[in-house]
PDB file of C-alpha atoms in Angstrom:
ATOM      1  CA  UNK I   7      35.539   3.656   6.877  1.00  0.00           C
ATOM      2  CA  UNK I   8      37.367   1.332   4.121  1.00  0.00           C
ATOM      3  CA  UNK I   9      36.672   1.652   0.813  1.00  0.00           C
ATOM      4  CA  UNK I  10      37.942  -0.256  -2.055  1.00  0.00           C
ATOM      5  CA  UNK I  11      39.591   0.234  -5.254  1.00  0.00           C
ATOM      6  CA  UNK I  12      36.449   0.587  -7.116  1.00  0.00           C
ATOM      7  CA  UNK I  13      35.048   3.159  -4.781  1.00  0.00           C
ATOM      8  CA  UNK I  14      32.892   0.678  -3.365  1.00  0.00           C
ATOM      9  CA  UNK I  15      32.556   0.446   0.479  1.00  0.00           C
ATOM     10  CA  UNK I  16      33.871  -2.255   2.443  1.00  0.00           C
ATOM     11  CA  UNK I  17      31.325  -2.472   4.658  1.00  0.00           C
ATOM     12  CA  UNK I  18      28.769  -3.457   2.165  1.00  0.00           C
ATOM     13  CA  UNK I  19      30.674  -5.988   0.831  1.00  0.00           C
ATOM     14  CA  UNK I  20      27.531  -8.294   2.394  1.00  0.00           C
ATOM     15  CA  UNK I  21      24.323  -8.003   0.766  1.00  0.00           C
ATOM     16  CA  UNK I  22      22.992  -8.499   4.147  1.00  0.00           C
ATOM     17  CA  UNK I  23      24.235  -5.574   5.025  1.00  0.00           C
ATOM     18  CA  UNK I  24      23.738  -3.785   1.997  1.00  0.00           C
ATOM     19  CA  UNK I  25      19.881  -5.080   2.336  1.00  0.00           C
ATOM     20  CA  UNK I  26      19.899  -3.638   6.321  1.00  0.00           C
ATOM     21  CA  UNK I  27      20.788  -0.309   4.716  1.00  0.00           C
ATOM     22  CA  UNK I  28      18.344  -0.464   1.383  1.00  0.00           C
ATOM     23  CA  UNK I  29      15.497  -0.846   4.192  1.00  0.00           C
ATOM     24  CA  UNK I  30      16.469   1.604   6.344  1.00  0.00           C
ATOM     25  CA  UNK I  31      17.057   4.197   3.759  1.00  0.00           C
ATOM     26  CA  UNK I  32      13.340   4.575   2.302  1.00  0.00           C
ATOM     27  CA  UNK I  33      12.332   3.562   6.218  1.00  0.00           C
ATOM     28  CA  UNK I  34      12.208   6.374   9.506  1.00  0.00           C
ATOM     29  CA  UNK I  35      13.238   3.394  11.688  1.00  0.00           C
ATOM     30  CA  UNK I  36      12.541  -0.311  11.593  1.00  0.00           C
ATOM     31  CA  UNK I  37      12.853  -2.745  14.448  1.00  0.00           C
ATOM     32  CA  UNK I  38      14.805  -6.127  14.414  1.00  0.00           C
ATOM     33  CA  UNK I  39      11.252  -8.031  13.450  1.00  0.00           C
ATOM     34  CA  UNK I  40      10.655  -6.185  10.362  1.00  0.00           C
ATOM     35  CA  UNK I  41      14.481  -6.389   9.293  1.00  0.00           C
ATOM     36  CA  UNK I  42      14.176  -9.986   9.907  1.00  0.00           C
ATOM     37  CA  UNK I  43      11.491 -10.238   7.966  1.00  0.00           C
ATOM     38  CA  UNK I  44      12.817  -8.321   4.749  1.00  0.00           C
ATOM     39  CA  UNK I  45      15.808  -9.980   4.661  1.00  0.00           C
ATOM     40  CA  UNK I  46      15.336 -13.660   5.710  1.00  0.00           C
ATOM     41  CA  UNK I  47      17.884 -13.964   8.085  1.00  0.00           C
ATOM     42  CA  UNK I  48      18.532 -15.905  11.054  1.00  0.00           C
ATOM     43  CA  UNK I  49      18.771 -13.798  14.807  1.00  0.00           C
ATOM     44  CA  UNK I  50      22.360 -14.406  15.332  1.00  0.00           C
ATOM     45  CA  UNK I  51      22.920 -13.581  11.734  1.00  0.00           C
ATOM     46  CA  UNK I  52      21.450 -10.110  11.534  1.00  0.00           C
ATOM     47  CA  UNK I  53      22.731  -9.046  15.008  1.00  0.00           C
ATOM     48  CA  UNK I  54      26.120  -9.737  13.931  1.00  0.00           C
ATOM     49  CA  UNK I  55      25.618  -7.304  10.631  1.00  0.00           C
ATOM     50  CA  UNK I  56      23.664  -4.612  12.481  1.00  0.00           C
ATOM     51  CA  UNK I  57      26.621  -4.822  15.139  1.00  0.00           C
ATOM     52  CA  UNK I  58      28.881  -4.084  12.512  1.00  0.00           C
ATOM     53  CA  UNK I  59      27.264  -1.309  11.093  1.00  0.00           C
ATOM     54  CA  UNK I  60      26.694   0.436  14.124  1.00  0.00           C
ATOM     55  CA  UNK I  61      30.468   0.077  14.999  1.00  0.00           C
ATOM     56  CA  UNK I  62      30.673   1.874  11.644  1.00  0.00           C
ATOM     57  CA  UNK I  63      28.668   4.879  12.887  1.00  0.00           C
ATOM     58  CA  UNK I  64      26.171   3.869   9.971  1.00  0.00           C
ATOM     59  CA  UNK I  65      23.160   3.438  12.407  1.00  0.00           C
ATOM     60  CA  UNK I  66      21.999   4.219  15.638  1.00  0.00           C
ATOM     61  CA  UNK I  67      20.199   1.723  17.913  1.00  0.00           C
ATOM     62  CA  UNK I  68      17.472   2.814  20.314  1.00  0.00           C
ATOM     63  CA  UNK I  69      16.301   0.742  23.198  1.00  0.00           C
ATOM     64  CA  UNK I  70      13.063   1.041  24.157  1.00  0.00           C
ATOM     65  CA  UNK I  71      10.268  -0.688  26.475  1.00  0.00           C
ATOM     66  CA  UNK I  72       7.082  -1.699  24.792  1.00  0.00           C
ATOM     67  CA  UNK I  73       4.469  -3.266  27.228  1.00  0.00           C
ATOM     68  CA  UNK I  74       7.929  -4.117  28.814  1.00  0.00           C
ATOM     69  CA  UNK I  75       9.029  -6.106  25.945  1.00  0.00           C
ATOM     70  CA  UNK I  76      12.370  -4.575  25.147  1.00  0.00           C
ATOM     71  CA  UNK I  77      12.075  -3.248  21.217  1.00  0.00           C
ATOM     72  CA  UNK I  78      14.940  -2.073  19.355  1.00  0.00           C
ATOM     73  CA  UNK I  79      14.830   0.619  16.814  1.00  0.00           C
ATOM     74  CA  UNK I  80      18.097   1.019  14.141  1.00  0.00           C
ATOM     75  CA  UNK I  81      17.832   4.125  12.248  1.00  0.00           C
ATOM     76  CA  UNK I  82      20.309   5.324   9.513  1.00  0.00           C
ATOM     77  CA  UNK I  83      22.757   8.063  10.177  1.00  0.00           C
ATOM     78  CA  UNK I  84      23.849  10.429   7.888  1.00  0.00           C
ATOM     79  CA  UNK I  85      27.114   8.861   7.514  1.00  0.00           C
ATOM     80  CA  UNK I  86      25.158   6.273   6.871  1.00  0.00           C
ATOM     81  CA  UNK I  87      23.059   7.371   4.158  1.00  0.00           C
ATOM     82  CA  UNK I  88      26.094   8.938   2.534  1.00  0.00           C
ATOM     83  CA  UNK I  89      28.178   6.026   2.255  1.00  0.00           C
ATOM     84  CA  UNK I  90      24.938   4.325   1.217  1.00  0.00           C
ATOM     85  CA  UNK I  91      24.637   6.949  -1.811  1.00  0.00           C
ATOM     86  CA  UNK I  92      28.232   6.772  -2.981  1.00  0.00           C
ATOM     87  CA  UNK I  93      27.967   3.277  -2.765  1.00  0.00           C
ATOM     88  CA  UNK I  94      24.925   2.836  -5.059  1.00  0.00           C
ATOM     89  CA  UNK I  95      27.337   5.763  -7.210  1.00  0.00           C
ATOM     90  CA  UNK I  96      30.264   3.331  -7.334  1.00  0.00           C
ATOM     91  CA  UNK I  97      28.115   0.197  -8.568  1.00  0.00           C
ATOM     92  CA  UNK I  98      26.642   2.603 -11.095  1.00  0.00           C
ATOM     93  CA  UNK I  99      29.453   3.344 -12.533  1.00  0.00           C
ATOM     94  CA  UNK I 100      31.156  -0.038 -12.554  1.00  0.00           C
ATOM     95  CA  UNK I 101      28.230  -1.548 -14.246  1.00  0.00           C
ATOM     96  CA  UNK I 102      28.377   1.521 -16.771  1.00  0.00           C
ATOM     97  CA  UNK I 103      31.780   0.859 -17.504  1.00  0.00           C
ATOM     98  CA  UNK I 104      31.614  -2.407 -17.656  1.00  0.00           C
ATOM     99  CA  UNK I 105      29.083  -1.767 -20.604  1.00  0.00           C
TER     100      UNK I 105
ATOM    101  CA  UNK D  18      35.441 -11.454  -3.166  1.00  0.00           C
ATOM    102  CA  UNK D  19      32.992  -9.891  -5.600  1.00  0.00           C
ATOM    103  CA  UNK D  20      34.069  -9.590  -9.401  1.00  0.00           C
ATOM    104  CA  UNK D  21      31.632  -9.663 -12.019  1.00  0.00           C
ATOM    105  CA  UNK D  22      28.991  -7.253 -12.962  1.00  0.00           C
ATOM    106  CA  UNK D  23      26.670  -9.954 -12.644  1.00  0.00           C
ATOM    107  CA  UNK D  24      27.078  -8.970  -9.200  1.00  0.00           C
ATOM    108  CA  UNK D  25      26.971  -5.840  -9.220  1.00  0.00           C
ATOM    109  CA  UNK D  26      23.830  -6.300 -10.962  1.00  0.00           C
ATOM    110  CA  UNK D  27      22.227  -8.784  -8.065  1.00  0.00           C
ATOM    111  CA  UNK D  28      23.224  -6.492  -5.371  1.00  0.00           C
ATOM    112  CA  UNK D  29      21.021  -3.336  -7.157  1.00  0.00           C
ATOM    113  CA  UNK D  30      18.561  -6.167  -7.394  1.00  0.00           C
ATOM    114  CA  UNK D  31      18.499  -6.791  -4.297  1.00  0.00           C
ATOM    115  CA  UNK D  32      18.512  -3.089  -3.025  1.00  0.00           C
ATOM    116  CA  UNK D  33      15.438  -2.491  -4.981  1.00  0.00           C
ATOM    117  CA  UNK D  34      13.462  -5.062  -3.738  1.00  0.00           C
ATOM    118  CA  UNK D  35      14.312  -4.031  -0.339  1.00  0.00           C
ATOM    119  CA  UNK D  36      13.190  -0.931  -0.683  1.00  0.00           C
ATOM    120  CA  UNK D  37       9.984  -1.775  -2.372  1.00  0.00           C
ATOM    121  CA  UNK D  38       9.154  -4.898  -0.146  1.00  0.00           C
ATOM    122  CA  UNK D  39       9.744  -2.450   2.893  1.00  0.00           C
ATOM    123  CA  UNK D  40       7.427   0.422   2.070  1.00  0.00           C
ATOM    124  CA  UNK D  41       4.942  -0.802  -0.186  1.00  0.00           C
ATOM    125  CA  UNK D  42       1.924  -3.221   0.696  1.00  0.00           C
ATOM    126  CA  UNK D  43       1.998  -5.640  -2.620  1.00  0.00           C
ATOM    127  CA  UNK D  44      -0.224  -8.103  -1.080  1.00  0.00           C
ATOM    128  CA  UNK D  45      -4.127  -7.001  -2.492  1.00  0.00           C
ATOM    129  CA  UNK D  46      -5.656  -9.076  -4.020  1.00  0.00           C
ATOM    130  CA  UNK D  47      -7.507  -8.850  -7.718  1.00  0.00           C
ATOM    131  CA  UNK D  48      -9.828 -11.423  -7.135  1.00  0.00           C
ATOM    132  CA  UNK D  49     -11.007  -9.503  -3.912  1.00  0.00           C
ATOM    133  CA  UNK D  50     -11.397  -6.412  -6.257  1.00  0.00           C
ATOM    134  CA  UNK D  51     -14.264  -8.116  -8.300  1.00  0.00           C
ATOM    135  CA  UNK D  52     -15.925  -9.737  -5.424  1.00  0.00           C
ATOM    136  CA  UNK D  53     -16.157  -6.185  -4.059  1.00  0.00           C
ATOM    137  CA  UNK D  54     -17.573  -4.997  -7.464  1.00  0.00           C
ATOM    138  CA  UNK D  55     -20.045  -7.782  -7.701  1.00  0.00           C
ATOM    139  CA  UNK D  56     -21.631  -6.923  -3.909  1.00  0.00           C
ATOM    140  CA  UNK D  57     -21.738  -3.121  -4.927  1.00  0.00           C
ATOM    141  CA  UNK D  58     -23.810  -4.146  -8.096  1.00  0.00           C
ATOM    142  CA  UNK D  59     -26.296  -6.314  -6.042  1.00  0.00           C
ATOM    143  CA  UNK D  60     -26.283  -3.331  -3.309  1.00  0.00           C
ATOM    144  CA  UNK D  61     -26.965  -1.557  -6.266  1.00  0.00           C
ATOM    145  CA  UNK D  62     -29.995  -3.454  -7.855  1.00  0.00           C
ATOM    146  CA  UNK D  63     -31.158  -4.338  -4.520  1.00  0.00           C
ATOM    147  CA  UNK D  64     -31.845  -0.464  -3.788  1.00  0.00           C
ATOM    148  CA  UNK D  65     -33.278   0.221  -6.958  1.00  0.00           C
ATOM    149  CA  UNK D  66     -35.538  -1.825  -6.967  1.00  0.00           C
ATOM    150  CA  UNK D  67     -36.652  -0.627  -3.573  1.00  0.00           C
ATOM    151  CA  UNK D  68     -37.201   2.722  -4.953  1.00  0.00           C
ATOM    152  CA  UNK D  69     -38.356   1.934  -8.145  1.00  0.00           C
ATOM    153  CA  UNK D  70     -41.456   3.450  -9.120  1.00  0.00           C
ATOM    154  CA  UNK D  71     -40.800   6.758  -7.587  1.00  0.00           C
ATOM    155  CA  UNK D  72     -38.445   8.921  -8.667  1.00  0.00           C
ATOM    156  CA  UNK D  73     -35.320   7.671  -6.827  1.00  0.00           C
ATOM    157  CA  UNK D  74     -32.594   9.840  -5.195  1.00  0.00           C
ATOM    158  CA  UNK D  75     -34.081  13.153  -6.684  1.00  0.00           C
ATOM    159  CA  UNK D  76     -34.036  16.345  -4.064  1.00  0.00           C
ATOM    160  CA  UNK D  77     -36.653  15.209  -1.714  1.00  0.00           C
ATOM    161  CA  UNK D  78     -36.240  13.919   2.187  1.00  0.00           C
ATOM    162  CA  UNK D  79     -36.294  10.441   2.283  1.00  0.00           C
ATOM    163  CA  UNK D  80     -38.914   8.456   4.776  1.00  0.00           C
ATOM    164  CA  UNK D  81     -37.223   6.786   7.820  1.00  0.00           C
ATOM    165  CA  UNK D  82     -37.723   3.610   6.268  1.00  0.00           C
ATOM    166  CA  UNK D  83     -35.844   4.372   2.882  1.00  0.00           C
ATOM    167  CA  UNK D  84     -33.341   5.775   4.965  1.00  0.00           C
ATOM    168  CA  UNK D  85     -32.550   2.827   7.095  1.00  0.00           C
ATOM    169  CA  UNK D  86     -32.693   0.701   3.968  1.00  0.00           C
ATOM    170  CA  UNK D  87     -29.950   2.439   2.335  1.00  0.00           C
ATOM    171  CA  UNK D  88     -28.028   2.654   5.580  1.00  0.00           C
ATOM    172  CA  UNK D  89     -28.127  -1.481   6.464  1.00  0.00           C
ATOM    173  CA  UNK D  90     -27.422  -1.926   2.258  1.00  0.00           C
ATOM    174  CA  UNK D  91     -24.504   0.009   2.427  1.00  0.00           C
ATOM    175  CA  UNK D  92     -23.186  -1.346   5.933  1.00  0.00           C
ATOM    176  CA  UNK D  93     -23.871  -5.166   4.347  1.00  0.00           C
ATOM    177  CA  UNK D  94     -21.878  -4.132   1.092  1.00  0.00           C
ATOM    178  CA  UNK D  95     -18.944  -2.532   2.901  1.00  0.00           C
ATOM    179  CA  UNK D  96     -18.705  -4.858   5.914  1.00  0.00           C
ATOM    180  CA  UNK D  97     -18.622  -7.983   2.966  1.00  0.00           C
ATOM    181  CA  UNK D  98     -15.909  -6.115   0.182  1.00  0.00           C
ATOM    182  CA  UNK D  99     -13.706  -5.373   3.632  1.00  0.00           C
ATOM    183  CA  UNK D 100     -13.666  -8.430   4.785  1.00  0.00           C
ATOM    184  CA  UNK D 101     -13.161 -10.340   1.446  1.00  0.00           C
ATOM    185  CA  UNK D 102     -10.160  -7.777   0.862  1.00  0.00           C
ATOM    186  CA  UNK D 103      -8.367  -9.154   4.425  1.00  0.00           C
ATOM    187  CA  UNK D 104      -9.400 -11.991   3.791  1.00  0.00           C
ATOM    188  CA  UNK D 105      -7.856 -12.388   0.019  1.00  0.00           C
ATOM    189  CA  UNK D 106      -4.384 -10.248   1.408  1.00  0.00           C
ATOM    190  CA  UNK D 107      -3.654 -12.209   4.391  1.00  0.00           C
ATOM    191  CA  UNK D 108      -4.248 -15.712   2.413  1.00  0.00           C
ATOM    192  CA  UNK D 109      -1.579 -14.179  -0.301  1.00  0.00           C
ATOM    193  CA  UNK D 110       0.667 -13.007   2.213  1.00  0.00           C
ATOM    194  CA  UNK D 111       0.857 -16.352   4.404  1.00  0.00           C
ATOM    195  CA  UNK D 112       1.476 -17.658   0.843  1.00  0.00           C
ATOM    196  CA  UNK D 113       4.464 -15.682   0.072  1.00  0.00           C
ATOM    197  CA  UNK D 114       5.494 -16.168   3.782  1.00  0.00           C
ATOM    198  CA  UNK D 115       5.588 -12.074   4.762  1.00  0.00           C
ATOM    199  CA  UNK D 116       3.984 -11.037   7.939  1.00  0.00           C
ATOM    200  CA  UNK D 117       0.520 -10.128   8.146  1.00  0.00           C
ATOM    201  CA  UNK D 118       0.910  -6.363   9.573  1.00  0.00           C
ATOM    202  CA  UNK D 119       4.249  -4.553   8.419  1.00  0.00           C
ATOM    203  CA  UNK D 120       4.845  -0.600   8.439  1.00  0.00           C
ATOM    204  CA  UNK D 121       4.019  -0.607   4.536  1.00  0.00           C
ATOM    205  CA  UNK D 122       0.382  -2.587   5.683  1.00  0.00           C
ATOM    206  CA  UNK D 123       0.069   0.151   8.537  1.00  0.00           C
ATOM    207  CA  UNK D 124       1.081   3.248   6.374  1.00  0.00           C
ATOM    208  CA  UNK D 125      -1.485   2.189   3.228  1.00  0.00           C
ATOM    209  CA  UNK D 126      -4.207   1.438   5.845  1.00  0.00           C
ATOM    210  CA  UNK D 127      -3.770   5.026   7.680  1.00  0.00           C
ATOM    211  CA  UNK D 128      -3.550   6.935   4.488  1.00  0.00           C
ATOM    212  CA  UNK D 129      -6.954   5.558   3.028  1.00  0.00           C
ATOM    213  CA  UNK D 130      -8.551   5.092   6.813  1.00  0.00           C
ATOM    214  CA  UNK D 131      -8.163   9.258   6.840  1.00  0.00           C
ATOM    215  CA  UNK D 132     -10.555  10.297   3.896  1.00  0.00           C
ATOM    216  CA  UNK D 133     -12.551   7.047   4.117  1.00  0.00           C
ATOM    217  CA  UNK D 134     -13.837   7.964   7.580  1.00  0.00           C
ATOM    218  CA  UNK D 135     -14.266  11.851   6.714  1.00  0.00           C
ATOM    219  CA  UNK D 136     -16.274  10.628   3.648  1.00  0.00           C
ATOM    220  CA  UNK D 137     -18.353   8.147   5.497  1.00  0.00           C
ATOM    221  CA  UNK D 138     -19.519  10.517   8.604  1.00  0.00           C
ATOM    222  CA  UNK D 139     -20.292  12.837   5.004  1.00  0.00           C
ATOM    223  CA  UNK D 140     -22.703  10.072   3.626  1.00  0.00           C
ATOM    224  CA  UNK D 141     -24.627  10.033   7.480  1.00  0.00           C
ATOM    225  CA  UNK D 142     -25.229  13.518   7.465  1.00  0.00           C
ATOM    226  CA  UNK D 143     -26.168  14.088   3.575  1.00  0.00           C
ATOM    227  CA  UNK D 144     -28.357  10.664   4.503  1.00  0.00           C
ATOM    228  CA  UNK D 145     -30.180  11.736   7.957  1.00  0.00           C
ATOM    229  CA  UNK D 146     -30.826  15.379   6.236  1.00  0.00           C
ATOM    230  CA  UNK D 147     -32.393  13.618   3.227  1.00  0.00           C
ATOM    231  CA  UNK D 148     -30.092  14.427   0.427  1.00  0.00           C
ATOM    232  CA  UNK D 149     -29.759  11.170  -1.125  1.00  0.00           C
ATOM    233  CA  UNK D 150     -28.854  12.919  -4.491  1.00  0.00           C
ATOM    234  CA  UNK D 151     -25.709  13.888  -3.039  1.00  0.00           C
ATOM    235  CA  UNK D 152     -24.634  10.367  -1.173  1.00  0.00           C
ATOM    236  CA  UNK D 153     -23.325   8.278  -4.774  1.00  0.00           C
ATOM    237  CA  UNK D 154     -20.872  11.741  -5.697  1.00  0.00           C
ATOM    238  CA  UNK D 155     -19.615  12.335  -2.406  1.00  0.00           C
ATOM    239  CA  UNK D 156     -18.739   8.606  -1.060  1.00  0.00           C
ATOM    240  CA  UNK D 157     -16.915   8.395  -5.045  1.00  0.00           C
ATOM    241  CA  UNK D 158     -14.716  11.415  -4.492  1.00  0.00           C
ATOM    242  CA  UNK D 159     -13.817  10.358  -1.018  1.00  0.00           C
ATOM    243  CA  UNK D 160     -13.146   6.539  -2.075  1.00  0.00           C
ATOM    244  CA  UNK D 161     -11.469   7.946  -5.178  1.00  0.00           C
ATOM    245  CA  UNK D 162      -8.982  10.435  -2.746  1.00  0.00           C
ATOM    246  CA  UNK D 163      -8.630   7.453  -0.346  1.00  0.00           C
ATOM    247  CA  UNK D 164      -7.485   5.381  -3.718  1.00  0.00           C
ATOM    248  CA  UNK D 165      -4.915   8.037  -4.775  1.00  0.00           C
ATOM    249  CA  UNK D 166      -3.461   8.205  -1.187  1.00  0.00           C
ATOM    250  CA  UNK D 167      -3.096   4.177  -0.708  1.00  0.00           C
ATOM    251  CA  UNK D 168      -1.410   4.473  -4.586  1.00  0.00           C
ATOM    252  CA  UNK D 169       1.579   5.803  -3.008  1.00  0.00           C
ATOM    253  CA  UNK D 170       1.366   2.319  -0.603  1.00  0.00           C
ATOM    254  CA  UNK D 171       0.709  -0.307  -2.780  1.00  0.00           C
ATOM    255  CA  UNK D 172       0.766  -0.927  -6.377  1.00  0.00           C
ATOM    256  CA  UNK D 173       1.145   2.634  -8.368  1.00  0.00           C
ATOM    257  CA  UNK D 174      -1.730   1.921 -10.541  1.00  0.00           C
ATOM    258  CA  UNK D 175      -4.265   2.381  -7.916  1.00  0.00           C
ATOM    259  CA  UNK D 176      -4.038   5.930  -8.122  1.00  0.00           C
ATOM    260  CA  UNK D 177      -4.902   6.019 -11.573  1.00  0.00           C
ATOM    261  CA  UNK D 178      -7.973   4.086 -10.126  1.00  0.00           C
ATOM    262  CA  UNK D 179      -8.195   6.482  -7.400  1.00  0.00           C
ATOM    263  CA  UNK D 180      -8.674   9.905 -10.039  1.00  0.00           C
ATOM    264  CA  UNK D 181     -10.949   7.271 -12.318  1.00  0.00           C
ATOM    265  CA  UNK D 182     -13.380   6.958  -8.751  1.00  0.00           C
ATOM    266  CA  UNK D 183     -12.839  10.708  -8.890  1.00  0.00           C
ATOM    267  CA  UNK D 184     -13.932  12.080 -12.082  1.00  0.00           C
ATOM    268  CA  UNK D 185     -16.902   9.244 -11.736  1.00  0.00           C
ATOM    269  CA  UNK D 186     -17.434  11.374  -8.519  1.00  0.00           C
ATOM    270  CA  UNK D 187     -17.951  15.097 -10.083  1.00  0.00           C
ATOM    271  CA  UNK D 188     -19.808  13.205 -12.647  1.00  0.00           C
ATOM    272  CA  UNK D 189     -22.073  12.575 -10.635  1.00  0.00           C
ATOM    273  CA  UNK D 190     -22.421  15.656  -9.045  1.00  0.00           C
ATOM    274  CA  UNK D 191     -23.383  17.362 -12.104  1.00  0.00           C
ATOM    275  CA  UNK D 192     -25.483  14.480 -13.754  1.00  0.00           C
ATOM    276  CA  UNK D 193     -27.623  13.817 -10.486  1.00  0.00           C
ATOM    277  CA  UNK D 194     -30.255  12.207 -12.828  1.00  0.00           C
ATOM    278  CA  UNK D 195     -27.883   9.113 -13.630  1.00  0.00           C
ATOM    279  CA  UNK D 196     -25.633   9.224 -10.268  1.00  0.00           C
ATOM    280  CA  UNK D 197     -26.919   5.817  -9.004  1.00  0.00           C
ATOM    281  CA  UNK D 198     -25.879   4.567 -12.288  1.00  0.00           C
ATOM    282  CA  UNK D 199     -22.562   6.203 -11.959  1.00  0.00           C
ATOM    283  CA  UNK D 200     -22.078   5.115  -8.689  1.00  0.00           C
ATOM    284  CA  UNK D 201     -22.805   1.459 -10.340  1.00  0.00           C
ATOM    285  CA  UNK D 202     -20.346   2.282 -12.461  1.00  0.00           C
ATOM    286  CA  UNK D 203     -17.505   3.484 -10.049  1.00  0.00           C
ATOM    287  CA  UNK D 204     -17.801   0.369  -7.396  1.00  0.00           C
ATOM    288  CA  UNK D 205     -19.098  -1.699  -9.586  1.00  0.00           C
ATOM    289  CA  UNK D 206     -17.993  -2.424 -12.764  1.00  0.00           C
ATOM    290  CA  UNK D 207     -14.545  -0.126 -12.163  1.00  0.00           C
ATOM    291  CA  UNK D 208     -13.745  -2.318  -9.489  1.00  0.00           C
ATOM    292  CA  UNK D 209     -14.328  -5.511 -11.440  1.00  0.00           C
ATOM    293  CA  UNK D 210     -12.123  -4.095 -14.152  1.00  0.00           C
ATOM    294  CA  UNK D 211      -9.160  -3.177 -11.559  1.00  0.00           C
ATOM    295  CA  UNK D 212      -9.480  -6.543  -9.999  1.00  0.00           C
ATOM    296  CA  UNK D 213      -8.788  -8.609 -13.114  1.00  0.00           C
ATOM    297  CA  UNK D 214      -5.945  -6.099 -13.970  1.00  0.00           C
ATOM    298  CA  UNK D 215      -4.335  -6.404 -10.566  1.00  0.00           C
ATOM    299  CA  UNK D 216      -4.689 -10.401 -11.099  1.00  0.00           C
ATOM    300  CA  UNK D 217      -4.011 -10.232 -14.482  1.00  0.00           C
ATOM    301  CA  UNK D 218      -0.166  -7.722 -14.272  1.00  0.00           C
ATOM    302  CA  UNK D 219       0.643  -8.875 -10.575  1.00  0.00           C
ATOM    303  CA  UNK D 220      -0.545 -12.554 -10.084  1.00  0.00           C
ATOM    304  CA  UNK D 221      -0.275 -14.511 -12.888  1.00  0.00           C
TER     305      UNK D 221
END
């Protein structure tokens, strides 16, 4: 877990990523469709972001078989939602003092 | 590297929308909202003119025939708002290029499918027992509780249309002389009203 001078995490530094955890923090668990679909990515793209989150410990992935179409589930941890919280703190306050 | 509050400022942005996008259902349609209106007020007229000349909906058992009337009215007038609502959503949600059926589209449906069902299997039995009195009151305060549960789904303002379709409701409960009128009133006119707000505040 890096974070940066400003308190702000490292990880979030993409707003693809930051947009991965917005959804996923008012959402039980979304699959790679609906992510897709919020954030107007490409495959390859959001893969690579989830990836990095989960190597974070921010999210958990579950593999399951619909109909025997694989369907992955990422769900926030609460590491996750943490970092996500002091995160949103950090900007807070930068745009407050920045005021 | 990011800097400037600007910044910061797009990135909150962009959280919010997130979060709205993902859990609420912003695609209904205003214009499907009056259409709706407009077939409750010819449902409306339709039936009283059926049972004009006796004293309509007053606490008496209706003949078969009265009864199926009101039944195949109502069926015509739902089946024709519903469809014009998925109609109206799915043509504004191709246009903003979101999928037809997310969670938020699953979650608002469930929450106003629960009440809506209990209050229509309430409308067949008041109906087959007779009671037409009771039918415009109760299928108000269900649609109104169905309302106020989708407001927590969609646009926040349709649960302040949900308690308006409420209070209509115990309205006419107590003022069973004018609850056909009221009933005009809730998915009628109420509707029209909503549907050129929604256009009005969300689609101009």
């Amino acid at each position: 877990m890096k974070i940066s001078i400003n308190g702000l995490h490292k990880a979030f530094e993409s707003r693809i990523r930051l947009g991965i955890m917005s959804a996923l923090a008012v959402n039980n668990a979304l699959d790679f469709s609906s992510l897709k679909d919020y954030l107007e990515v490409t495959d390859g793209n959001l893969a690579s972001h989830l990836k990095a989150l989960e190597k974070e410990d921010f999210i958990v992935v579950t593999k399951a078989f619909i109909d025997r179409k694989p369907n992955t589930k990422y769900t926030m941890t609460k590491q996750g939602r943490q970092a996500f919280e002091e995160h949103l703190t950090a900007l807070e306050n930068l745009i407050k003092s920045q005021k | 590297m990011k800097k400037t509050e600007e910044d910061y400022l797009q990135d909150l942005r962009e959280i919010r929308s997130i979060m709205e996008r993902s859990t609420k259902f912003l695609s209904l349609s205003g214009i499907s909202g009056v259409l709706a209106g407009l077939y409750a007020l010819a449902g409306v007229y339709f039936v009283a003119g059926v049972f004009e000349g006796k004293q309509h909906l007053t606490y008496r058992s209706a003949s078969a025939a009265e009864m199926w009337i009101l039944l195949l009215t109502a069926i015509v007038v739902l089946v024709l708002a519903m469809s014009t609502a998925v109609i109206f959503s799915v043509k504004k949600r191709r246009k903003r290029g979101e999928k037809i059926w997310n969670a938020a589209a699953k979650a608002m449906l469930i929450n106003m499918a629960v009440p809506l069902v209990a209050g229509g299997f309430a409308a067949l039995i008041l109906l087959t027992k007779g009671l037409l009195l009771f039918l415009p009151p109760v299928t108000l305060i269900f649609y109104g509780l169905a309302l106020y549960n989708a407001g927590n789904y969609t646009f926040n303002d349709v649960k302040y249309f949900g308690v308006a379709q409420l209070v209509l409701g115990l309205l006419a409960l107590y003022f069973t002389a004018y609850s056909l009128l009221i009933w005009a009133l809730g998915f009628g006119i109420l509707h029209i009203i909503y549907g050129i707000y929604v256009n009005y505040k969300y689609e101009r």
